[in-house]
Coordinates of C-alpha atoms and ligand atoms in Angstrom, one line a residue:
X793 CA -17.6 -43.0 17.2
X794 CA -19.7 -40.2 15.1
X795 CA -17.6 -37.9 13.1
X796 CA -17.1 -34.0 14.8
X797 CA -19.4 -31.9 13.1
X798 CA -18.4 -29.1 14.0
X799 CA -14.0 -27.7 13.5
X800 CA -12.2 -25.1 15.4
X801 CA -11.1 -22.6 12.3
X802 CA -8.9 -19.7 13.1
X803 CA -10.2 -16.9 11.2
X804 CA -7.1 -15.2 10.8
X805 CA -5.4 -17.8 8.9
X806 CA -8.3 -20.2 8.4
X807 CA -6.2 -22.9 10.1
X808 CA -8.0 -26.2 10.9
X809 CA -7.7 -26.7 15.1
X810 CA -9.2 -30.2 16.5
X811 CA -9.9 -28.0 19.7
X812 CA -10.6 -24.7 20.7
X813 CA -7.6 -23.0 22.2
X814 CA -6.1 -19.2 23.2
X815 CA -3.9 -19.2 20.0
X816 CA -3.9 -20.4 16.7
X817 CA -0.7 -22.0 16.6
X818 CA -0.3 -22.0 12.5
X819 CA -0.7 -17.5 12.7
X820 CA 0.1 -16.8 15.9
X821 CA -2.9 -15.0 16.2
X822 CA -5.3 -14.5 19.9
X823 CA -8.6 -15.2 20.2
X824 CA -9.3 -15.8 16.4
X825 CA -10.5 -19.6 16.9
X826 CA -14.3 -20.2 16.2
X827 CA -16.2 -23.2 16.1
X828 CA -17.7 -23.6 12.7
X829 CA -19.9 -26.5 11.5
X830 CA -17.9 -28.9 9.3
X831 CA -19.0 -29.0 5.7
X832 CA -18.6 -32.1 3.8
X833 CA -19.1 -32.1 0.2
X834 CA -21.7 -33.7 -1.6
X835 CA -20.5 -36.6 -3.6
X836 CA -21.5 -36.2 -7.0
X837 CA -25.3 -37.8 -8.0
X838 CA -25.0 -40.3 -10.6
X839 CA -26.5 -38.0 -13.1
X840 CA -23.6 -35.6 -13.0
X841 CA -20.9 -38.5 -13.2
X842 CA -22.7 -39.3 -16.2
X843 CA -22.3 -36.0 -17.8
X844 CA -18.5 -35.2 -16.7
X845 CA -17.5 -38.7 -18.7
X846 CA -15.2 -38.1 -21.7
X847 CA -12.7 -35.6 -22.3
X848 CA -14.5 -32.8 -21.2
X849 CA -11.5 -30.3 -21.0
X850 CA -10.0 -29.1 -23.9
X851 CA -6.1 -27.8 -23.8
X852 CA -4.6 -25.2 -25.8
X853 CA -0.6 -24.4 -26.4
X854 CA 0.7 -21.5 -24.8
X855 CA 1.2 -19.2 -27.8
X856 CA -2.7 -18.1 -28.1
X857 CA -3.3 -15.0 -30.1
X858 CA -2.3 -12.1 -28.1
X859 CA -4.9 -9.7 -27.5
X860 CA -4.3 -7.2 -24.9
X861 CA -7.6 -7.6 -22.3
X862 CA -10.0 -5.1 -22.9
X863 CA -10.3 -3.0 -20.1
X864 CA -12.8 -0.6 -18.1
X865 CA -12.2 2.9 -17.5
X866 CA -13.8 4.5 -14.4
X867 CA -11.9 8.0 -15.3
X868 CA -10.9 8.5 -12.0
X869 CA -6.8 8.5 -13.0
X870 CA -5.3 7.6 -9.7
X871 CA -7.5 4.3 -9.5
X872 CA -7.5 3.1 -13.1
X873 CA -3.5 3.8 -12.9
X874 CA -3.1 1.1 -10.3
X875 CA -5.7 -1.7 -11.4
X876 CA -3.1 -1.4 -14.7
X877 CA -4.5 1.2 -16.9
X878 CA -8.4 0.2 -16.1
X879 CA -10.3 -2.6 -15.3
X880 CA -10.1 -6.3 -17.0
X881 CA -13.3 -8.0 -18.0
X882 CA -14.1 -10.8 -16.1
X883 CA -11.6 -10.6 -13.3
X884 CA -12.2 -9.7 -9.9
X885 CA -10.5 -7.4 -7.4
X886 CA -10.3 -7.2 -3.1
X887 CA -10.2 -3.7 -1.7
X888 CA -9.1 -3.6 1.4
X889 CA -8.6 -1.5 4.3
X890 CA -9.2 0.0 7.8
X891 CA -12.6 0.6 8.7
X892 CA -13.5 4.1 7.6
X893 CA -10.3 4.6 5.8
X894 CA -12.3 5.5 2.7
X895 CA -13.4 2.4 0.8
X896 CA -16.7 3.0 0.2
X897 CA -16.0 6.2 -1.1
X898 CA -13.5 5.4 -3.1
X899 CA -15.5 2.9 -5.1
X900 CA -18.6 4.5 -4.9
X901 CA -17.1 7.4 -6.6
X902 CA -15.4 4.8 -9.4
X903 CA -18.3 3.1 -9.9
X904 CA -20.2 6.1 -10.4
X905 CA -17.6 7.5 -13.0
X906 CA -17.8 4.2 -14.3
X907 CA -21.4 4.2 -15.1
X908 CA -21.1 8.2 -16.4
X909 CA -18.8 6.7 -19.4
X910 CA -21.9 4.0 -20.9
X911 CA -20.4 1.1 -18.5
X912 CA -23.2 -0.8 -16.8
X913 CA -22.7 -0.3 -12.9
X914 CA -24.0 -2.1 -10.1
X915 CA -23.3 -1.5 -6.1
X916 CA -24.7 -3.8 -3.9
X917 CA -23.9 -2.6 0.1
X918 CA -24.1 -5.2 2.7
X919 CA -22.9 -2.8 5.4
X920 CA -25.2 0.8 4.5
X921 CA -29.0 1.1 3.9
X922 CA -29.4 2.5 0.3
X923 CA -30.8 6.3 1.9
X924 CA -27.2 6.8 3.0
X925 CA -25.6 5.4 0.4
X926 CA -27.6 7.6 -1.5
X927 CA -26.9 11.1 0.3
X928 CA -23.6 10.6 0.4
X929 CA -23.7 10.0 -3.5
X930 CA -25.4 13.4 -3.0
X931 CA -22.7 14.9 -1.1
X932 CA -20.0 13.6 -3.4
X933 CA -22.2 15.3 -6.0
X934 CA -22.0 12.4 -8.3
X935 CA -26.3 11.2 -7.3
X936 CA -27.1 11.6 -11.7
X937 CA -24.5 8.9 -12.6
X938 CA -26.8 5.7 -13.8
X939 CA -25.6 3.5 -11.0
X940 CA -27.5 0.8 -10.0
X941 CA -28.1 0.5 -6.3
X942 CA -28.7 -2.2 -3.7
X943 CA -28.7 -3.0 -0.6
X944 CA -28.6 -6.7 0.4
X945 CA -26.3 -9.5 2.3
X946 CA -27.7 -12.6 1.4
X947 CA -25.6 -13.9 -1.4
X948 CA -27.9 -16.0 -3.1
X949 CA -30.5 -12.5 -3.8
X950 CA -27.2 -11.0 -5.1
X951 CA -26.3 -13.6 -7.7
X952 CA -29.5 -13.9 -8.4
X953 CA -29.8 -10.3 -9.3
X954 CA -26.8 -10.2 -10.8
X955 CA -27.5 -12.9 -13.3
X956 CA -30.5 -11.2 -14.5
X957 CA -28.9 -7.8 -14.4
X958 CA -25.7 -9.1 -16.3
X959 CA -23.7 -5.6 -15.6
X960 CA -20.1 -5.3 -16.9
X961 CA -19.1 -3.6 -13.2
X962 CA -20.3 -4.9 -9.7
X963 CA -19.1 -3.4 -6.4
X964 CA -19.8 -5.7 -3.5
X965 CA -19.5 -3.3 0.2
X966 CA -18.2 -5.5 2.2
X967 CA -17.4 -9.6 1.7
X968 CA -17.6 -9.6 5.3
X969 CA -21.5 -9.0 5.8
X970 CA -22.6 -11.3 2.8
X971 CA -24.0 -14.8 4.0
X972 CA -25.0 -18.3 2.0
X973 CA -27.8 -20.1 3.0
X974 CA -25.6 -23.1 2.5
X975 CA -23.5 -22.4 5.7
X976 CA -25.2 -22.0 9.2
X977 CA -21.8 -20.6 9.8
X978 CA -21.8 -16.6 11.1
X979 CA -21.3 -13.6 8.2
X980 CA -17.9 -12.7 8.4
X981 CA -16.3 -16.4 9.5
X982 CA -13.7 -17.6 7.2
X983 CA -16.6 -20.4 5.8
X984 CA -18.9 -17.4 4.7
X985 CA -16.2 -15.1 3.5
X986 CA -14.6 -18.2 1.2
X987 CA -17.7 -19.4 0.0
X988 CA -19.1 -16.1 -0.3
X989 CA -16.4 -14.7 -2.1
X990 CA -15.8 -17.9 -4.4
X991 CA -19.2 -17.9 -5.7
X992 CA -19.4 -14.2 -6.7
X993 CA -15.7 -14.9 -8.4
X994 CA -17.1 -17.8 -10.7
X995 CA -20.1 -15.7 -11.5
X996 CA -17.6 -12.9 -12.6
X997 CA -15.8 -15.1 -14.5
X998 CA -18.5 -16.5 -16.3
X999 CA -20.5 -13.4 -17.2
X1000 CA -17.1 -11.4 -17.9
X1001 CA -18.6 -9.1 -15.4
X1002 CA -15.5 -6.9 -13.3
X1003 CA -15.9 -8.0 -9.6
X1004 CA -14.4 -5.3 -6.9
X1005 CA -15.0 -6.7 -3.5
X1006 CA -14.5 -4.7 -0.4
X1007 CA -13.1 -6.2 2.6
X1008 CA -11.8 -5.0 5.8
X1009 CA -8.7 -5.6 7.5
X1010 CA -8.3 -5.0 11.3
X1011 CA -5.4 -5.9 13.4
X1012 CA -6.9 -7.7 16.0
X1013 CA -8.3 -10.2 13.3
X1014 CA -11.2 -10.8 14.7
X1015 CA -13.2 -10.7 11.6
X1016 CA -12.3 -13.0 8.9
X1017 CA -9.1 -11.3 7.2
X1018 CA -9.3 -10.9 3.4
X1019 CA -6.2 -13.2 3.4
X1020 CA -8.6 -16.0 3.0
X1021 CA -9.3 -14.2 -0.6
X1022 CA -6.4 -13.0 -1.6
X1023 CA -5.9 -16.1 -4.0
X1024 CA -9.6 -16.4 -5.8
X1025 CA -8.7 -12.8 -6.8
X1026 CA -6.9 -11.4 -9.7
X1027 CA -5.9 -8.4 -7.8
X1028 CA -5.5 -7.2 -4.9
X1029 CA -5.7 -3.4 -3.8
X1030 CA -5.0 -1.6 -0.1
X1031 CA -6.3 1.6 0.7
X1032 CA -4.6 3.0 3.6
X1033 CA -3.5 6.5 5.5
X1034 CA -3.3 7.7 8.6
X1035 CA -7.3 8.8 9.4
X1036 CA -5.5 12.1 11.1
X1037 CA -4.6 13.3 7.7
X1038 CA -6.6 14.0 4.8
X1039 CA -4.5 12.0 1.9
X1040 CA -5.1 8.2 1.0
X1041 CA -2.9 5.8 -0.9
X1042 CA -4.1 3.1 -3.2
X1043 CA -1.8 0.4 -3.7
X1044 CA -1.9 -2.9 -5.7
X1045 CA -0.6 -5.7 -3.6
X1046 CA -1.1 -8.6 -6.4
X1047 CA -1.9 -8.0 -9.6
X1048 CA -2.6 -10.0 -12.6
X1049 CA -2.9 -7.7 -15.1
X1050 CA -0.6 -4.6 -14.2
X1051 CA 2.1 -3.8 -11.6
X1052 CA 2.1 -4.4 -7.8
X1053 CA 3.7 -1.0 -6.7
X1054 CA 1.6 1.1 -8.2
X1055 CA 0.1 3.4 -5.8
X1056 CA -2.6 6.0 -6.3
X1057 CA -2.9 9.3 -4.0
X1058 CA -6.2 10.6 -2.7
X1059 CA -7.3 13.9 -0.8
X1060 CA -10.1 13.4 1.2
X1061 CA -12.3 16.2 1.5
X1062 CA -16.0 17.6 2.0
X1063 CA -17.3 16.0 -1.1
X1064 CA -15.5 12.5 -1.1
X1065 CA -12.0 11.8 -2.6
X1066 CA -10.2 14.4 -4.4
X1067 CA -7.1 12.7 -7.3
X1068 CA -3.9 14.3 -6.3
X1069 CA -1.9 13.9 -9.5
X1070 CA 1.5 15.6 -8.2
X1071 CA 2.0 13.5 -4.9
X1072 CA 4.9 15.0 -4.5
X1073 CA 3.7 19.0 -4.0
X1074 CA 1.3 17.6 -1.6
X1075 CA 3.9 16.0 0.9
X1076 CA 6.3 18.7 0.3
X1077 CA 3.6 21.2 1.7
X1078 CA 4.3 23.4 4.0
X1079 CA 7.7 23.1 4.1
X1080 CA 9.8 26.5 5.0
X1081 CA 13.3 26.7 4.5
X1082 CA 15.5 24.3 5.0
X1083 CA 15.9 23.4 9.5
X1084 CA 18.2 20.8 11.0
X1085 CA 16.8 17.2 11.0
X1086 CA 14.8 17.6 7.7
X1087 CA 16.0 15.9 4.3
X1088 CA 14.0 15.5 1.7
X1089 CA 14.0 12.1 -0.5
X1090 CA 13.4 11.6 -3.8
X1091 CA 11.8 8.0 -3.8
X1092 CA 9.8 6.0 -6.7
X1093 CA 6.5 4.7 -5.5
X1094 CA 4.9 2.5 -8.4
X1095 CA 6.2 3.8 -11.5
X1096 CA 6.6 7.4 -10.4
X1097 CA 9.0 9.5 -8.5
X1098 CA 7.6 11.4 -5.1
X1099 CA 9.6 13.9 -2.8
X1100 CA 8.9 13.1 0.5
X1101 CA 10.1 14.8 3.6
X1102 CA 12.2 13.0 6.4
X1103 CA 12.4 14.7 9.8
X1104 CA 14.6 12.9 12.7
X1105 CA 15.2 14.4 15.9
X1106 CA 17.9 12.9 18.4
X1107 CA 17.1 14.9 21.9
X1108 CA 19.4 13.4 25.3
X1109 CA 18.0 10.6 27.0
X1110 CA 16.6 11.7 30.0
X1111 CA 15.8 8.4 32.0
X1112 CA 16.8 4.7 31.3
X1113 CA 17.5 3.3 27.9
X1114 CA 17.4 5.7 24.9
X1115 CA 13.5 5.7 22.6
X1116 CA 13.8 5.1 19.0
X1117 CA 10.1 5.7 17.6
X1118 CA 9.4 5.4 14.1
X1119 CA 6.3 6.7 12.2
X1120 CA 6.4 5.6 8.2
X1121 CA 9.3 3.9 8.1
X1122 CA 10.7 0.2 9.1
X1123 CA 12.3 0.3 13.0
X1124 CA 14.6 -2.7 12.1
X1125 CA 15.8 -0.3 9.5
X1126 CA 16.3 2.8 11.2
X1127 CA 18.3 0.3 14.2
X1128 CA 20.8 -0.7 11.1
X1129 CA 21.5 3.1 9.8
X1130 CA 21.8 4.0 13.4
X1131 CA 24.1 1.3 14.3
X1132 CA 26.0 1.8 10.8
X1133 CA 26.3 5.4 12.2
X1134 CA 27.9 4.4 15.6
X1135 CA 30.0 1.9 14.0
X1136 CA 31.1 3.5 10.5
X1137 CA 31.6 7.2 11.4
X1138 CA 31.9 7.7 15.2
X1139 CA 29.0 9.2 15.6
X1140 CA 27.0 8.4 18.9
X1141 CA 23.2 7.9 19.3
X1142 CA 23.5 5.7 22.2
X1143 CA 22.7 8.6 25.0
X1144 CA 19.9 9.6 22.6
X1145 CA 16.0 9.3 22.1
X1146 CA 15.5 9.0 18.4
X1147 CA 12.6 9.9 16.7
X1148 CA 12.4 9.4 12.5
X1149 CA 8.9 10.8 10.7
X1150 CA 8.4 10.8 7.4
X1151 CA 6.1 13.7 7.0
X1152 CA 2.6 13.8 5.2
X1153 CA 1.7 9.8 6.7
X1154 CA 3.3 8.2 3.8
X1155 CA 5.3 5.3 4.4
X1156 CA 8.1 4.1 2.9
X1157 CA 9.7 0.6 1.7
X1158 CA 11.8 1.3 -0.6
X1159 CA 16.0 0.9 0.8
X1160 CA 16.9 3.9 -1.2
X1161 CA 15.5 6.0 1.3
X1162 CA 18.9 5.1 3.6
X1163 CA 21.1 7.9 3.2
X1164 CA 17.9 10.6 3.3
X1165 CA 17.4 8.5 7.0
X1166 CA 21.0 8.6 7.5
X1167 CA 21.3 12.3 6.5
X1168 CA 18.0 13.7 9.0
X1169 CA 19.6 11.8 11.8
X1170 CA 23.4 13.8 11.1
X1171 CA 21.7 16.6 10.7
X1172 CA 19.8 16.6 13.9
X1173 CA 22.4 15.3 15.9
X1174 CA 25.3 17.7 14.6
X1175 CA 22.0 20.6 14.3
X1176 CA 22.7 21.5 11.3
X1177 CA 20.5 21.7 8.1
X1178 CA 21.0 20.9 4.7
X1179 CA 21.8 22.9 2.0
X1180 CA 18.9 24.2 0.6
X1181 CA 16.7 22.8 -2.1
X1182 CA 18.7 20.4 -2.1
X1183 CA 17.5 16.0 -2.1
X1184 CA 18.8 12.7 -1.0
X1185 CA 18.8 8.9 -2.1
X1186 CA 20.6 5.9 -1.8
X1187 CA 20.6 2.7 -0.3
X1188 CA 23.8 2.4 3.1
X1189 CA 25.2 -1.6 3.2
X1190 CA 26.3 -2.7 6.5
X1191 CA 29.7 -2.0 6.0
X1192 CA 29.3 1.8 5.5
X1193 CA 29.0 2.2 1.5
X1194 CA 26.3 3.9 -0.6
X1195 CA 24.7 1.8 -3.1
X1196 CA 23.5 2.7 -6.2
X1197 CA 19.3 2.8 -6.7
X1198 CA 17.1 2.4 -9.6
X1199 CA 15.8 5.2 -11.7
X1200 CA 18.3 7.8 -10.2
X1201 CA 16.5 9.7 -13.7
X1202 CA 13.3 10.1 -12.6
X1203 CA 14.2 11.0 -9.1
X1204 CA 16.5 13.9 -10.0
X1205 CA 14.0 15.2 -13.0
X1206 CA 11.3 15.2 -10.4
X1207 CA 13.6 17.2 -8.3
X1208 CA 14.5 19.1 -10.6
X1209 CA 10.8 19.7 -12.0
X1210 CA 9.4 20.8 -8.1
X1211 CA 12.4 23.5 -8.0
X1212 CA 15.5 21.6 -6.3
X1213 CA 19.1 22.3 -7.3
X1214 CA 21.2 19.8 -5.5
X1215 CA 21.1 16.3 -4.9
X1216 CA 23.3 13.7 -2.8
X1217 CA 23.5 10.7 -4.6
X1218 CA 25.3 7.1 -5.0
X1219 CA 27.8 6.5 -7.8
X1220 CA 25.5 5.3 -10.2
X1221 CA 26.1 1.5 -11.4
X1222 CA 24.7 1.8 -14.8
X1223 CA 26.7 3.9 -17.3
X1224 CA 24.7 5.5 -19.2
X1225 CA 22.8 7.1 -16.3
X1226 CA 23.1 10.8 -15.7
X1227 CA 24.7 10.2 -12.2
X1228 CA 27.5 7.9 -13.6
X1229 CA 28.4 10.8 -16.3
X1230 CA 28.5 13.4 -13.9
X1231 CA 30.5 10.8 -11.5
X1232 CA 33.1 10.2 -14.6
X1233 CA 33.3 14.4 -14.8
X1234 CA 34.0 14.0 -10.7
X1235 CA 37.2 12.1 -11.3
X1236 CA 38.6 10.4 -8.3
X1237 CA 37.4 13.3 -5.7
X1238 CA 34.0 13.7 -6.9
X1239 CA 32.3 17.3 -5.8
X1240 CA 29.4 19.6 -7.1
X1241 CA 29.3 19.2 -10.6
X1242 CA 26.2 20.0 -12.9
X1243 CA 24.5 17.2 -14.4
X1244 CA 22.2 16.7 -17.6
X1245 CA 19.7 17.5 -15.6
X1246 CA 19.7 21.2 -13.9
X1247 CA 20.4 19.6 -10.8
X1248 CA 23.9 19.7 -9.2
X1249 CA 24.7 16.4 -8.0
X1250 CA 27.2 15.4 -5.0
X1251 CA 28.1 11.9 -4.8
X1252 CA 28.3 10.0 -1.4
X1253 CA 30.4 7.0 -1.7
X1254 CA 30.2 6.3 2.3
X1255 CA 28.3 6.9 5.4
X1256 CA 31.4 8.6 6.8
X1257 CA 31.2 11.2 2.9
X1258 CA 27.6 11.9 4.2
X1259 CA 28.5 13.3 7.5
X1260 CA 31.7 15.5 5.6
X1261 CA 29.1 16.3 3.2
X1262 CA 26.6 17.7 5.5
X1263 CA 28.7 18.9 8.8
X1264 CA 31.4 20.1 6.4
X1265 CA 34.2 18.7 8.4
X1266 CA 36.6 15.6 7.3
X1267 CA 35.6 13.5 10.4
X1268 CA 33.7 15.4 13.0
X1269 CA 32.0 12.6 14.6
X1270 CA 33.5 11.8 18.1
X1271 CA 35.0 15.1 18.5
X1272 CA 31.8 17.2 17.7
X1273 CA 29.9 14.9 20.0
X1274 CA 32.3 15.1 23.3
X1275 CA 31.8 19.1 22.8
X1276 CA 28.3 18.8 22.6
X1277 CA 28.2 17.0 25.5
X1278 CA 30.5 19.1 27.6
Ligands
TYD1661 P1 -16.0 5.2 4.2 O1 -15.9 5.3 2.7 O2 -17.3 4.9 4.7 O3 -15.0 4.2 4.8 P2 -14.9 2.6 4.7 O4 -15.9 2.2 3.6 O5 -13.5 2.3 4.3 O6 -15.2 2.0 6.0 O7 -15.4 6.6 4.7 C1 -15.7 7.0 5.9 C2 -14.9 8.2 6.3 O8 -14.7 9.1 5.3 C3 -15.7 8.9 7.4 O9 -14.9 9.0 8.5 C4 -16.0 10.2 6.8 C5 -15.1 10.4 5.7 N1 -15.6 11.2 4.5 C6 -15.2 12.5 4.3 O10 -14.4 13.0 5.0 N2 -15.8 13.1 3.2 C7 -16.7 12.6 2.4 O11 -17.1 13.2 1.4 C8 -17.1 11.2 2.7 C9 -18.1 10.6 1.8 C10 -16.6 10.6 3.7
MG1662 MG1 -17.6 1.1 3.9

């Protein structure tokens, strides 16, 4: 019997079907299978066989000279701070993202700052005609920088060019519209994306040139996903937001040369992306005095500390079984520090819609936002607010107690630095950190005490301390609820 030449691949996952079906098994994924012809690689000609005889690879011990990589600096802050302090020669980076989140922008405007500091730029779009490209370099203001620009999908013109251009940065808008003349498959199936991708990789490798592909991501995954580049990359970047606000966030998912949480913060306005070096102002905007339901956090994101506010509202359930809606933060989570809640302190959410927003679009991973969650959703089912100016961190475990978080430091001098005066805090596990000294000052029955920092800390050893700490009262749970309810 002749061999298939065709295969079923999903181009989610990239999974290998014998058969076209509904759903790729290995992803889960609907409607993402696609015939694609079957490529079978060339066995090597005698000639070549000839020429990879002998030892051909040389090794070397580990301990090589160390020589920090020489790196690329576009001079936009917010975007150099997450590849790890600028761009490595030779390595290559995925950008992805929603469609019109802001990629092209972004790197546009990087690759244009890029080429205003002496770095030899080149953007090659698949997806716009150079005349837009070009007026919205005008818009952005940024048409003088000496960036050279293309527009082209066939991938073969592009390494071709970029072999005789040799230029130490190359932006490629989007992996998804380039194309080999080696496939028949379609631009944008897993094939094209992988060998597309692969190809410009090695060519970056070999001419030292920095690679930054764009790829986009969408939910349905009916285009190829960059998942199926993720590992010939040396980093990997997401640009995401919420389109109805203006702010972006750049974050490094995998990254060889810096860290992975690093995130950047964007504005986008009239004339591209604006930096937005204080994060924290901008998602503490428009906030009035302190109302019922709204904590502010101090979290970390990357290496630095951002005040973010959390706003929970708990209203009665007025038909069938109570809503819990979440918007930038994890629902599993939220149904823990609701249930530790019920179960730890009395209190009851069950004849209650739930909703849990953390203000500004950002969204939030990190477990030490728990007791600011824990504190909006007291505070809007007992209606009362806060104190004033005052923040909230820790992580709650399932039995009730609040456990120390990292860098309790930075959060409270960031606090501290945008104006606040009181925090509630864990019992700090390191001691030498601020919060342990001031917990050691608290003795056994720990209350407002001034810290190093100018901020007065309160320490919450409990859930059940959260709910005195806020509603005042010893334990006001059932009680204040069967009044309420009356
Ligand atoms: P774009 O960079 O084209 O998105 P992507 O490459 O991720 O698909 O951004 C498109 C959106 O950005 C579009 O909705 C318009 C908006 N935008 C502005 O608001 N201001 C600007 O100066 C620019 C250039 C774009
Ligand atoms: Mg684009």
């Amino acid at each position: 019997m002749a061999k298939a030449q065709t295969a079923f691949v999903c181009q989610s996952c990239g999974a290998v079907h014998a058969r076209w079906q509904g759903r790729c098994e290995a992803c889960g994924a609907w409607n993402t299978i696609v015939e694609e012809a079957r490529e079978t690689p060339q066995s090597l000609s005698p000639g070549a066989r000839a020429r990879s005889k002998g030892p051909g690879l040389a090794f070397e011990n580990l301990d090589g000279i160390a020589v920090a990589p020489p790196r690329l600096v576009s001079g936009i802050g917010e975007f150099d701070r997450v590849c790890g302090g600028g761009l490595v020669e030779a390595s290559a980076i995925l950008v992805g993202g929603d469609p019109g989140i802001g990629k092209s922008t972004l790197l546009l405007q990087a690759v244009a700052g890029a080429a205003r500091r002496g770095i030899k730029s080149v953007y090659v779009s698949g997806e716009e005609a150079i005349a837009q490209v070009q007026d919205r370099a005008r818009r952005m203001g940024i048409e003088k920088a000496p960036v050279k620009l293309a527009a082209e999908t066939r991938l073969e013109t592009i390494l071709d060019a970029l072999k005789h251009e040799k230029p130490q940065l190359a932006i490629v808008d989007s992996i998804q519209t380039l194309w080999t003349e080696t496939l028949t498959a379609a631009p944008g199936t897993v094939a094209q994306v992988r060998a597309c991708a692969h190809e410009l990789v090695r060519f970056a490798k070999k001419a030292g040139t920095v690679l930054i592909l764009v790829g986009h991501v969408t939910k349905d995954g009916q285009i190829a996903g960059p998942r199926v580049v993720e590992h010939l990359v040396d980093a990997v970047l997401q640009f995401e937001g919420e389109r109805s606000h203006h702010f972006r966030i750049l974050r490094g998912l995998k990254n060889r040369f810096g860290p992975t949480d690093e995130i950047g913060v964007f504005e986008m306005g009239d004339a591209g992306l604006r930096e937005v070096t204080n994060p924290s102002q901008l998602f503490l905007d428009n906030r009035g005095q302190a109302r019922p339901g709204s904590v502010v956090f101090a979290g970390i994101e990357g290496t630095r500390p951002v005040l973010v506010e959390i706003q929970a509202l708990a209203s009665p359930t007025s038909f069938g079984a109570p809503r819990r809606a979440v918007v930038g933060w994890d629902a599993t989570r939220l149904a823990m520090i609701l249930a530790v809640l019920e179960t730890r302190c009395g209190l009851g959410f069950g004849g209650r819609d739930v909703y849990l927003n953390v203000a500004g679009g950002l969204k939030i991973t990190e477990p030490a936002a728990d007791l600011a969650v824990a504190a909006a959703l007291i505070s809007a089912l007992f209606d009362v607010a806060l104190p004033e100016e005052c923040v909230v961190f820790g992580e709650i475990a399932l039995s009730g107690d609040v456990r120390p978080v990292s860098r309790a430091d930075a959060r409270l001098k960031e606090a501290e630095k945008l104006g606040f005066t009181q925090a509630f805090l864990p019992r700090a596990a390191s001691a030498n950190s601020s919060a342990s000294k001031m917990a050691k000052a608290g003795g056994q029955n720990p209350r407002l005490v001034a810290g190093p920092v100018g901020v007065k800390h309160r320490v919450i050893a409990t859930a059940a301390d959260l709910v005195t700490a806020i509603t005042g009262e010893e334990n006001p749970g059932p009680k204040a609820l069967s009044e309420q309810d009356e």
